[in-house]
Coordinates of C-alpha atoms and ligand atoms in Angstrom, one line a residue:
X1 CA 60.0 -16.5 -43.2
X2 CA 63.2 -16.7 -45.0
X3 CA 63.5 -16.2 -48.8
X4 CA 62.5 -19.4 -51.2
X5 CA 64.8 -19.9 -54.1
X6 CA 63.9 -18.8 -57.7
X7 CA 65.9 -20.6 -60.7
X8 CA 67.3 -18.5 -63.6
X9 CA 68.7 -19.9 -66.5
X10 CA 71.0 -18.2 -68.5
X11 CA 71.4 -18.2 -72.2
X12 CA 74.6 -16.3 -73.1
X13 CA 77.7 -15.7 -71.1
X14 CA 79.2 -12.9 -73.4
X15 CA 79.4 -9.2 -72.4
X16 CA 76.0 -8.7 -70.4
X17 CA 75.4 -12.8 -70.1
X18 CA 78.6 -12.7 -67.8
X19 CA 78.2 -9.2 -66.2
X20 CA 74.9 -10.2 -65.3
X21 CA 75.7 -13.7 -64.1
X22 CA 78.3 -11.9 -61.8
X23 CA 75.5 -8.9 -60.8
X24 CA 73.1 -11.9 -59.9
X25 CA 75.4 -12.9 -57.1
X26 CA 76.0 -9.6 -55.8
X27 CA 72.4 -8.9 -55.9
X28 CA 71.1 -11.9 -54.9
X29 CA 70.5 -11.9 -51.1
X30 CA 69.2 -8.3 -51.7
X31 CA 66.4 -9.2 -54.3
X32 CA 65.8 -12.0 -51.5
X33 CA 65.1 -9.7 -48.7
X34 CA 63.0 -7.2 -51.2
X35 CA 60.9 -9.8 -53.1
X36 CA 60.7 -12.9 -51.0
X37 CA 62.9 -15.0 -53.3
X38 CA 66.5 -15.0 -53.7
X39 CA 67.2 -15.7 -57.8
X40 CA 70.4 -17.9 -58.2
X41 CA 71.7 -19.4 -61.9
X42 CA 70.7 -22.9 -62.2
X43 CA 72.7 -23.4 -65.8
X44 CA 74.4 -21.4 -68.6
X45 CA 74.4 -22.1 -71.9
X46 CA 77.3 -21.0 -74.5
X47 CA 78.0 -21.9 -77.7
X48 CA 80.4 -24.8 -76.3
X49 CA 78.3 -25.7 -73.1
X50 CA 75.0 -26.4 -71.1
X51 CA 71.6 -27.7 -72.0
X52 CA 68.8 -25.5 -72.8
X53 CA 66.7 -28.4 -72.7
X54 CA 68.0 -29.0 -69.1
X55 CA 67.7 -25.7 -68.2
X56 CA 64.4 -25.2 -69.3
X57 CA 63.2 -28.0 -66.7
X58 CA 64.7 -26.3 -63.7
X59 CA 64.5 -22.5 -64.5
X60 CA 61.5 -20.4 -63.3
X61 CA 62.8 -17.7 -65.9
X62 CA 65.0 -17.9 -68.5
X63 CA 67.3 -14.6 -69.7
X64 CA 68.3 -14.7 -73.0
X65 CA 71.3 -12.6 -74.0
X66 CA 72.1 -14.8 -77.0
X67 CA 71.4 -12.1 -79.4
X68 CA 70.4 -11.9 -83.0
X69 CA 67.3 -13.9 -84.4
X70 CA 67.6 -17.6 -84.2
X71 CA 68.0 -19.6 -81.6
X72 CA 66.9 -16.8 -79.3
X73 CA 63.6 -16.3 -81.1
X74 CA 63.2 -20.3 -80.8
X75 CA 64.4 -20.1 -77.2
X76 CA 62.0 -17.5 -76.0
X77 CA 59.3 -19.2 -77.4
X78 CA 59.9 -22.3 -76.6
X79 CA 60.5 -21.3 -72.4
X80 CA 57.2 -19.5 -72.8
X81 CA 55.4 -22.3 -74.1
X82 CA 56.4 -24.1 -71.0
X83 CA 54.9 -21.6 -68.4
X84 CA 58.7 -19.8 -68.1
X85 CA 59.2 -15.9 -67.7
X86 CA 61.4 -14.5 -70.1
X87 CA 63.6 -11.5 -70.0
X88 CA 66.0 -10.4 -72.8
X89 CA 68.0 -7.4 -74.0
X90 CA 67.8 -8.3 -77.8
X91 CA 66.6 -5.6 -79.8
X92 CA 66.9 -7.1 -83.2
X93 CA 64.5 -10.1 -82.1
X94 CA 61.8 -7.6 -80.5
X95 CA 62.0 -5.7 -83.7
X96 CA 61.5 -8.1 -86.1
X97 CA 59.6 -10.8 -83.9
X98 CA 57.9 -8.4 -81.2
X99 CA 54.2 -9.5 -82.4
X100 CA 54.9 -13.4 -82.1
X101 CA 56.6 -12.9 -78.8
X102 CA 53.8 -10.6 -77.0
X103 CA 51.3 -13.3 -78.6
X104 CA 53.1 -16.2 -76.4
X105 CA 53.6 -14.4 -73.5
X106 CA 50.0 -13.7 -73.4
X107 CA 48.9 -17.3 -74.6
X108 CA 51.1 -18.5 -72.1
X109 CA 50.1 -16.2 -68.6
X110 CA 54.1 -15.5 -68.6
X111 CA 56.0 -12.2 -68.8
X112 CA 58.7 -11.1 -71.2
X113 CA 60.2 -8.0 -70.1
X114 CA 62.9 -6.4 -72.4
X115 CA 64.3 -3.0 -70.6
X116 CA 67.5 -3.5 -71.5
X117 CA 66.8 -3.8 -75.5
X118 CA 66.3 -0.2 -75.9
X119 CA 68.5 2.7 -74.5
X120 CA 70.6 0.6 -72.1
X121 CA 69.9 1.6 -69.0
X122 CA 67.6 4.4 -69.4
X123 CA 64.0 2.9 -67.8
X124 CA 62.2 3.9 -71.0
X125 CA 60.1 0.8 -71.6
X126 CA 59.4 0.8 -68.2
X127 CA 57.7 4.3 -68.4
X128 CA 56.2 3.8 -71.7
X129 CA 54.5 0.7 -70.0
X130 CA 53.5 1.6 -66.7
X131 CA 54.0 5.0 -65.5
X132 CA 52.7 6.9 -68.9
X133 CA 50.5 4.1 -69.6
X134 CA 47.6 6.3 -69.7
X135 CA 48.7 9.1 -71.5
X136 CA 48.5 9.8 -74.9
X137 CA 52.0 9.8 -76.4
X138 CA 52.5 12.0 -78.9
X139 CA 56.3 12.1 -80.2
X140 CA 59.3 10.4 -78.9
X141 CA 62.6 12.0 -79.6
X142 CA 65.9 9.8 -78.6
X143 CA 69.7 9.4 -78.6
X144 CA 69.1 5.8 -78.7
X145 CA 72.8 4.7 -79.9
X146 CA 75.9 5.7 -77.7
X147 CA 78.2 4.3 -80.4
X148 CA 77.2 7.4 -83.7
X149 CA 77.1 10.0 -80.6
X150 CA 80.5 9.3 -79.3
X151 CA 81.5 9.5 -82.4
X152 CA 79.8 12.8 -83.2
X153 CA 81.1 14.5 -80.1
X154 CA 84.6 13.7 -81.0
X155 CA 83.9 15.4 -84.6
X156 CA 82.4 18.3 -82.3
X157 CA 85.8 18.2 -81.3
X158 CA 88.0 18.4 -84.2
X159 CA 88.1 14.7 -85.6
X160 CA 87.3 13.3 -88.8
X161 CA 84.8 11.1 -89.1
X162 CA 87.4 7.9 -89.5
X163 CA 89.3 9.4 -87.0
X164 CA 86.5 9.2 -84.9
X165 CA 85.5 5.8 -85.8
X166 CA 88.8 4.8 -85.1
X167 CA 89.1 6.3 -81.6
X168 CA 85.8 4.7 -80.7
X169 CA 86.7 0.9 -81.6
X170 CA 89.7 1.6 -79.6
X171 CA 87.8 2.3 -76.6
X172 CA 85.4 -0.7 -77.3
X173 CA 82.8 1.8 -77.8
X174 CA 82.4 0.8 -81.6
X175 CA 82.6 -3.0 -82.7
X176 CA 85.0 -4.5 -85.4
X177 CA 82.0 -4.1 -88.0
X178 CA 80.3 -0.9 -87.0
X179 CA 77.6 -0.8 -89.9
X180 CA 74.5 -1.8 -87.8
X181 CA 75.4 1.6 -85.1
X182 CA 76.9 3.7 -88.0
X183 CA 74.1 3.4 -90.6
X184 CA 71.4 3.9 -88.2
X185 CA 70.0 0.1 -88.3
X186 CA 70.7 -0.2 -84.7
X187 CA 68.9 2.7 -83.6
X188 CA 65.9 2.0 -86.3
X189 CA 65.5 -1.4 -84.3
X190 CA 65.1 0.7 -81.2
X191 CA 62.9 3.4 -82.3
X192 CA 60.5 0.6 -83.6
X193 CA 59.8 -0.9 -80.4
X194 CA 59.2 2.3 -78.7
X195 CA 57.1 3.5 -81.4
X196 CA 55.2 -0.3 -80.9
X197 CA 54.6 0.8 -77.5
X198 CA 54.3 4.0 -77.3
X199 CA 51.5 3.9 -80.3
X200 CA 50.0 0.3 -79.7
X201 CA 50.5 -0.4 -83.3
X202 CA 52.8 -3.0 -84.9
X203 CA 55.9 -1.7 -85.8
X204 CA 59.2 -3.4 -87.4
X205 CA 62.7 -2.2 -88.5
X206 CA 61.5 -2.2 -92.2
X207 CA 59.0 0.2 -91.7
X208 CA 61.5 2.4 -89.7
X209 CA 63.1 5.1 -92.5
X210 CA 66.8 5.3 -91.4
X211 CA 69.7 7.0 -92.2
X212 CA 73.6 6.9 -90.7
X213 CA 76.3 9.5 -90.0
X214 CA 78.7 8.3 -92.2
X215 CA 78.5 11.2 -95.0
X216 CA 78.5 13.7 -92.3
X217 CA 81.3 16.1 -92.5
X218 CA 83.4 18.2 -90.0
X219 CA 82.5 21.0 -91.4
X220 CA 78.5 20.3 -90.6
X221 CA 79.7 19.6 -87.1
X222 CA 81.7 23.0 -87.3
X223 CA 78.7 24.6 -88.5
X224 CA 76.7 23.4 -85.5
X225 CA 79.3 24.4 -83.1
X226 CA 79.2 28.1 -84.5
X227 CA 75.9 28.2 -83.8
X228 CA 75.8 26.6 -80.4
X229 CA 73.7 23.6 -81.9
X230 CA 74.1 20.6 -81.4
X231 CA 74.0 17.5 -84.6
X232 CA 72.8 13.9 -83.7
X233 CA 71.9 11.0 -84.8
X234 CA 68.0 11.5 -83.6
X235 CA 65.3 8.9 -83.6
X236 CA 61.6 10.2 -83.6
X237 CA 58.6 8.3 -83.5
X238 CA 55.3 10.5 -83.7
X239 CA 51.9 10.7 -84.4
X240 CA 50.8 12.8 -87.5
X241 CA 47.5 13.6 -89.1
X242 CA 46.3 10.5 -90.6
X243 CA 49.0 8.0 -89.1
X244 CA 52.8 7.5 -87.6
X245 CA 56.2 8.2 -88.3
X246 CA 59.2 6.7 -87.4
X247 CA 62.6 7.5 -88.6
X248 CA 66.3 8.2 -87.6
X249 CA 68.3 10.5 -88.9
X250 CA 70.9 13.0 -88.3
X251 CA 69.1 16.6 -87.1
X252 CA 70.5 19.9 -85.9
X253 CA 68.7 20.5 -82.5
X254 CA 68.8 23.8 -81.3
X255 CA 70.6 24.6 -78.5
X256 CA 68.3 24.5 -75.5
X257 CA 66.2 21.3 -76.8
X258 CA 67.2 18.7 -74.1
X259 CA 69.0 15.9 -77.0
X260 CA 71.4 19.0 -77.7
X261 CA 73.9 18.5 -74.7
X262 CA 73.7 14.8 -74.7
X263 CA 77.6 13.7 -75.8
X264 CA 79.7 10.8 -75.7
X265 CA 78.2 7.1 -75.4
X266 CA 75.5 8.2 -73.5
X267 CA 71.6 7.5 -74.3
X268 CA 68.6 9.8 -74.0
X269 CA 64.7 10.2 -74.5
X270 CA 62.2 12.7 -74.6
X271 CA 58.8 11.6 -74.4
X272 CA 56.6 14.4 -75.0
X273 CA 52.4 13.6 -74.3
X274 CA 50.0 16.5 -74.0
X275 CA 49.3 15.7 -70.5
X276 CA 53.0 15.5 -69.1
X277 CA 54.6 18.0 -71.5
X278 CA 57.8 16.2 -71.8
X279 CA 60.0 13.9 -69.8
X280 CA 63.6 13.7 -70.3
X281 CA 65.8 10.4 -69.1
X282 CA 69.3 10.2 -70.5
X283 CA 71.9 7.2 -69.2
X284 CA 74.6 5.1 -70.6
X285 CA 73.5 3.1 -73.4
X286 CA 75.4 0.4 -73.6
X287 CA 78.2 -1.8 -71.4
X288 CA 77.8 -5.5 -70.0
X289 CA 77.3 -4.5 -66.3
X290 CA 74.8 -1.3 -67.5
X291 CA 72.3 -3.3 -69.5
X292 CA 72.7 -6.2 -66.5
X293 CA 71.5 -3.9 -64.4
X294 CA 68.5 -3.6 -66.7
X295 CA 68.3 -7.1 -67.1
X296 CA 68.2 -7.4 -63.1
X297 CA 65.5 -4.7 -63.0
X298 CA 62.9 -7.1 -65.0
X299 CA 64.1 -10.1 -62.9
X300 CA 62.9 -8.1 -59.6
X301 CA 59.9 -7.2 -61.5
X302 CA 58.7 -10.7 -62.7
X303 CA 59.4 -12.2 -59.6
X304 CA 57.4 -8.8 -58.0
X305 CA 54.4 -9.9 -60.5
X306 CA 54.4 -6.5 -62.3
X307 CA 53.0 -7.3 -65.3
X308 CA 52.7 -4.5 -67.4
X309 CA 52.6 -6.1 -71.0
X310 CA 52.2 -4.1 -74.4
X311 CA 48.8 -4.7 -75.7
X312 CA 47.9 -3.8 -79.6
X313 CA 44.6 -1.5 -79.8
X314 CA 44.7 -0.8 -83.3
X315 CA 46.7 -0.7 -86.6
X316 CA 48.0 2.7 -87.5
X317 CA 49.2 3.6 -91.2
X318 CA 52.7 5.1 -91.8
X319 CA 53.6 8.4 -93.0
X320 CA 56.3 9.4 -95.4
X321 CA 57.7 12.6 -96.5
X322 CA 57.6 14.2 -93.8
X323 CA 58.0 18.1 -93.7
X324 CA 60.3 19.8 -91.5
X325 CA 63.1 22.5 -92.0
X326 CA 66.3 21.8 -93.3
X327 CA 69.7 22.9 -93.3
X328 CA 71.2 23.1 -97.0
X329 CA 75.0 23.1 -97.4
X330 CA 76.5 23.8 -101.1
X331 CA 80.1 24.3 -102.4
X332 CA 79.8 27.0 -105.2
X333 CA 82.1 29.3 -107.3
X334 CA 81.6 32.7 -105.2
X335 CA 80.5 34.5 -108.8
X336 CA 77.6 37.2 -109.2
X337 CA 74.0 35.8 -109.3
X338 CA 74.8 32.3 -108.1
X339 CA 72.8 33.1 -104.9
X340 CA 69.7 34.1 -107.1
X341 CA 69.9 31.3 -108.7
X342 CA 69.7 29.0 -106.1
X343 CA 67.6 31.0 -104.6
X344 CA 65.0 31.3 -107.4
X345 CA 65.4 27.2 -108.1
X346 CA 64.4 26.9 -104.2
X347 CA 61.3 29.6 -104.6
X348 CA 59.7 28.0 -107.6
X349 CA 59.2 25.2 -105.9
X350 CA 57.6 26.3 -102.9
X351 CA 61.0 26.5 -100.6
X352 CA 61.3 29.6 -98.8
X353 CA 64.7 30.3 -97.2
X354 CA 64.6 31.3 -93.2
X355 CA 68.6 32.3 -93.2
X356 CA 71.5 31.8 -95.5
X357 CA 75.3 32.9 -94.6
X358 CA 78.2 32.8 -96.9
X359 CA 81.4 30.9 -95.9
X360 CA 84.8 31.4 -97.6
X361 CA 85.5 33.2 -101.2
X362 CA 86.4 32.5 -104.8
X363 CA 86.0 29.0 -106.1
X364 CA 85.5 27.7 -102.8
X365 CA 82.4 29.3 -101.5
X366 CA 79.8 27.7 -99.5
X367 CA 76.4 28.8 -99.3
X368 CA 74.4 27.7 -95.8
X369 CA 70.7 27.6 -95.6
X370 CA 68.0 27.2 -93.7
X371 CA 64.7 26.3 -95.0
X372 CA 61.3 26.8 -93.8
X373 CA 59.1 23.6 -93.5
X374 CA 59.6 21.4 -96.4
X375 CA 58.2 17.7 -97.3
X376 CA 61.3 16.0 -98.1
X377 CA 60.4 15.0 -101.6
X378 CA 60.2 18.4 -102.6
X379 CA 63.6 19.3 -101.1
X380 CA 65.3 16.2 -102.8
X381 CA 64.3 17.3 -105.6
X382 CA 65.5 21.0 -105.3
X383 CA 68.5 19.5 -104.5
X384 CA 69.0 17.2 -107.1
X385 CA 67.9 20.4 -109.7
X386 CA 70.8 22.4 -107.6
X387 CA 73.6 19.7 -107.5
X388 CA 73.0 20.4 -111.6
X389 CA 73.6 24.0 -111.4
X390 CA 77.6 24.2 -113.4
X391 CA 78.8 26.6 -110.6
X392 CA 78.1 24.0 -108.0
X393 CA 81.0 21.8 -106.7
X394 CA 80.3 18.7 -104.5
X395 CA 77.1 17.0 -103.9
X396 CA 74.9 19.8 -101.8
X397 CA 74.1 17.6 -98.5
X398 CA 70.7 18.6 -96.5
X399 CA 70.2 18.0 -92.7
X400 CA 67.2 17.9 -91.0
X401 CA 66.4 20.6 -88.0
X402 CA 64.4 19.8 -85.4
X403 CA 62.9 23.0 -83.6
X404 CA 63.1 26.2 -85.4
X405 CA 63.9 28.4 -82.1
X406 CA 68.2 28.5 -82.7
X407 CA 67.5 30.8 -85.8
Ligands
LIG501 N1 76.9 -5.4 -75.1 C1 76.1 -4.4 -74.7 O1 76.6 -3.4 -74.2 C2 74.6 -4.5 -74.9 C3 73.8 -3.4 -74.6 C4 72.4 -3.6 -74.7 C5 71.9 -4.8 -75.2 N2 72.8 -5.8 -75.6 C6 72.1 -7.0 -76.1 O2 72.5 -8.1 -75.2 C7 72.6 -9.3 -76.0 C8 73.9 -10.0 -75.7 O3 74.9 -9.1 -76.1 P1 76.5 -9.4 -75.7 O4 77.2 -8.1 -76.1 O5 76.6 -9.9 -74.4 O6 76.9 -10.5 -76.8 P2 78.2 -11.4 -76.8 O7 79.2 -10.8 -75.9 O8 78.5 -11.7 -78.2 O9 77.7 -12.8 -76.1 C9 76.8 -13.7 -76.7 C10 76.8 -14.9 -75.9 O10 75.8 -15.8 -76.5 C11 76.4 -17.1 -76.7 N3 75.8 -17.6 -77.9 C12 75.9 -17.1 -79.2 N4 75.3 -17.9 -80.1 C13 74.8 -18.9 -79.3 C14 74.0 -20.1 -79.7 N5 73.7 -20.4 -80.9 N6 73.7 -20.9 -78.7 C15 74.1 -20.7 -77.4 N7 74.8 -19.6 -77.0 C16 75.1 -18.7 -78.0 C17 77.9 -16.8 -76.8 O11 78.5 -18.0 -76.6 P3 80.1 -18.2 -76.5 O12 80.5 -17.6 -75.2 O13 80.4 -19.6 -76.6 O14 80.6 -17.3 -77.7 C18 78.1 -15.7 -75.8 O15 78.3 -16.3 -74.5 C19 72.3 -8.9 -77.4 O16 71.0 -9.1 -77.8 C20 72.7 -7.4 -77.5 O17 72.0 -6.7 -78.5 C21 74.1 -5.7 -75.4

């Protein structure tokens, strides 16, 4: 029996919208033989052309790679309403919207499948859904925006961070306005919807703690190279005793932890459950024909009737101040007892000290620590006390380490 047709309507024609379009026809009499229907576009829509309304009436599913909130929340919801599958790549919707969305799809007997929203390429919502989808999850670790880590590997190399910035919006790697990628936002967004299903607890980007790269220095980077470490821009969702955490931040990992050797624009995920020790997947995380490959993935899926859909089971508190070790960088005047008293400022408050080296002489000393496990308030305020101290220059800066093992 040959292949019956299956209608697609597209909302977006931009970077993926178009690469996918363009994949769709490549693909097409492939799917067919695989699946039993061969997907074909029935209508676009742009900013300047097409009909959702007429779309909606001949589509079977509709892909929406619109982006940002509204009209692609109001699209989703209104092709689920009438009985339509729905697949996007939009992050920033899930994140903020992820609740209403799961609600219609379920109301509705329809699927919204959303691969390519988080890591590009990398099949992590996939695995999250089906394949671990009996384990317990206990911590998710990921490289989840190509954008801060090609810019961190060029600083490996040498650059300054505006150099870096620089080199990556002239590859098309950054955008005009890098803020959402730079300052972590981007990343947050993903790191909340793995967290959501990962934990089957409601999660949005404000409840994510992020921070960006953008007061990282070479010298950090030069510091990690010394030591054969490597310094991301991590995202970590986990369980902890008496809740969740989710956060991004920039973290040292030590050298053989499988995020260290991850460079350039590339993405990466460890999923670590107590059944499955850990599983790493690392891809490109971005690029329009990437995350249409992605997109095509959840097509084949729907039309296959996999319908692996995140379901809440319960409401899980968050947990701040978290504890872990941290790497302490201060500019001080290289004078007798300065060490002590930094030092002695750390010990009375409950920080003890796992190394400290000495960098350069005179007036332009730095001291490098690292700490035992610390809750971050307590560490602020060390450093806050320390950043007081007269023989201190610049602002000290602190870095989170994940894994103690490099030292
Ligand atoms: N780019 C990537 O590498 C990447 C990777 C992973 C996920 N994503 C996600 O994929 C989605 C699309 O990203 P993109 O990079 O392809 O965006 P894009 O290049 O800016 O394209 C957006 C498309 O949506 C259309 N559009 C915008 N507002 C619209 C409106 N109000 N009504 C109808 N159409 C509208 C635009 O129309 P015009 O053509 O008329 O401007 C354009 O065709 C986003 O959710 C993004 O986060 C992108």
């Amino acid at each position: 029996m040959s292949p019956s047709p299956f209608s697609v309507g597209l909302l977006g024609h931009g970077t993926v919208g178009a690469a996918f379009a363009k994949l769709l026809q490549e693909r097409s009499e492939a799917v067919g033989a695989l699946t039993g229907r061969t997907p074909a576009v029935c209508g676009v829509l742009t900013t300047s052309s097409g009909s959702f309304d007429e779309i909606l009436q001949s589509a079977d599913l509709v892909v929406e790679l619109i982006g940002g909130i509204e009209p692609a929340r109001q699209y989703a919801l209104d092709a689920m309403r009438a009985g339509k599958h729905v697949v996007t790549a939009n992050k920033q919707l899930l994140c903020e919207h992820g609740e209403e969305l799961f609600a219609a799809a379920a109301d509705n007997g329809v699927q919204l499948r959303f691969e390519a929203a988080v890591a590009g390429v990398v099949p992590v919502v996939r695995v999250l859904l089906e394949s671990l989808a009996g384990a317990h999850v206990e911590r998710i670790h990921g490289i989840v925006n190509g954008t801060t880590n090609f810019i961190l590997s060029e600083m490996e190399g040498g650059a300054s961070y505006a150099d870096a910035l620089a080199e990556a919006q002239r590859q098309g790697i950054a955008e005009a306005d890098p803020s959402a990628d730079v300052t972590g936002r981007d990343a947050a967004a993903k790191m909340a919807i793995l967290a959501r299903l990962a934990f089957g607890t409601p999660v949005v980007l404000s409840d994510v703690h992020y921070e960006g790269i953008e007061h990282l220095q070479p010298d950090d980077l030069q510091y990690a190279r010394e030591l054969g470490l490597g310094l991301k821009l991590v995202g970590t969702a986990e369980r902890l005793a008496g809740g969740i955490s989710v956060r991004v931040h920039p973290a040292f990992l030590y050298g053989g932890h499988p995020l260290a050797a991850v460079s350039g624009p590339f993405n990466a995920v460890t999923l670590e459950a107590e059944a499955i020790t850990e599983i790493t997947m690392s891809g490109p995380g971005a690029g329009g024909r990437q995350t249409a490959s992605a997109v095509l993935g959840d097509l084949v899926s729907v039309i296959r009737g996999d319908s692996a859909q995140p379901q809440p089971t319960q409401s899980l508190p968050f947990v701040s101040d978290i504890s872990s070790p941290f790497y302490l960088h201060m500019e001080v005047a290289d004078r007798p007892r300065v060490l002590a008293a930094v030092t002695g400022l750390l010990g009375e408050r409950g920080i003890s000290i796992k190394s400290v080296s000495q960098r350069g002489l005179g007036e332009n000393a730095r001291l490098l620590m690292v700490t035992h496990p610390v809750s971050e308030s307590r560490l602020r305020e060390a450093m806050k006390l320390i950043g007081e101290l007269e023989f201190v220059g610049s602002e000290p800066r602190a870095i989170r380490v994940i894994e103690e093992e490099f030292l």
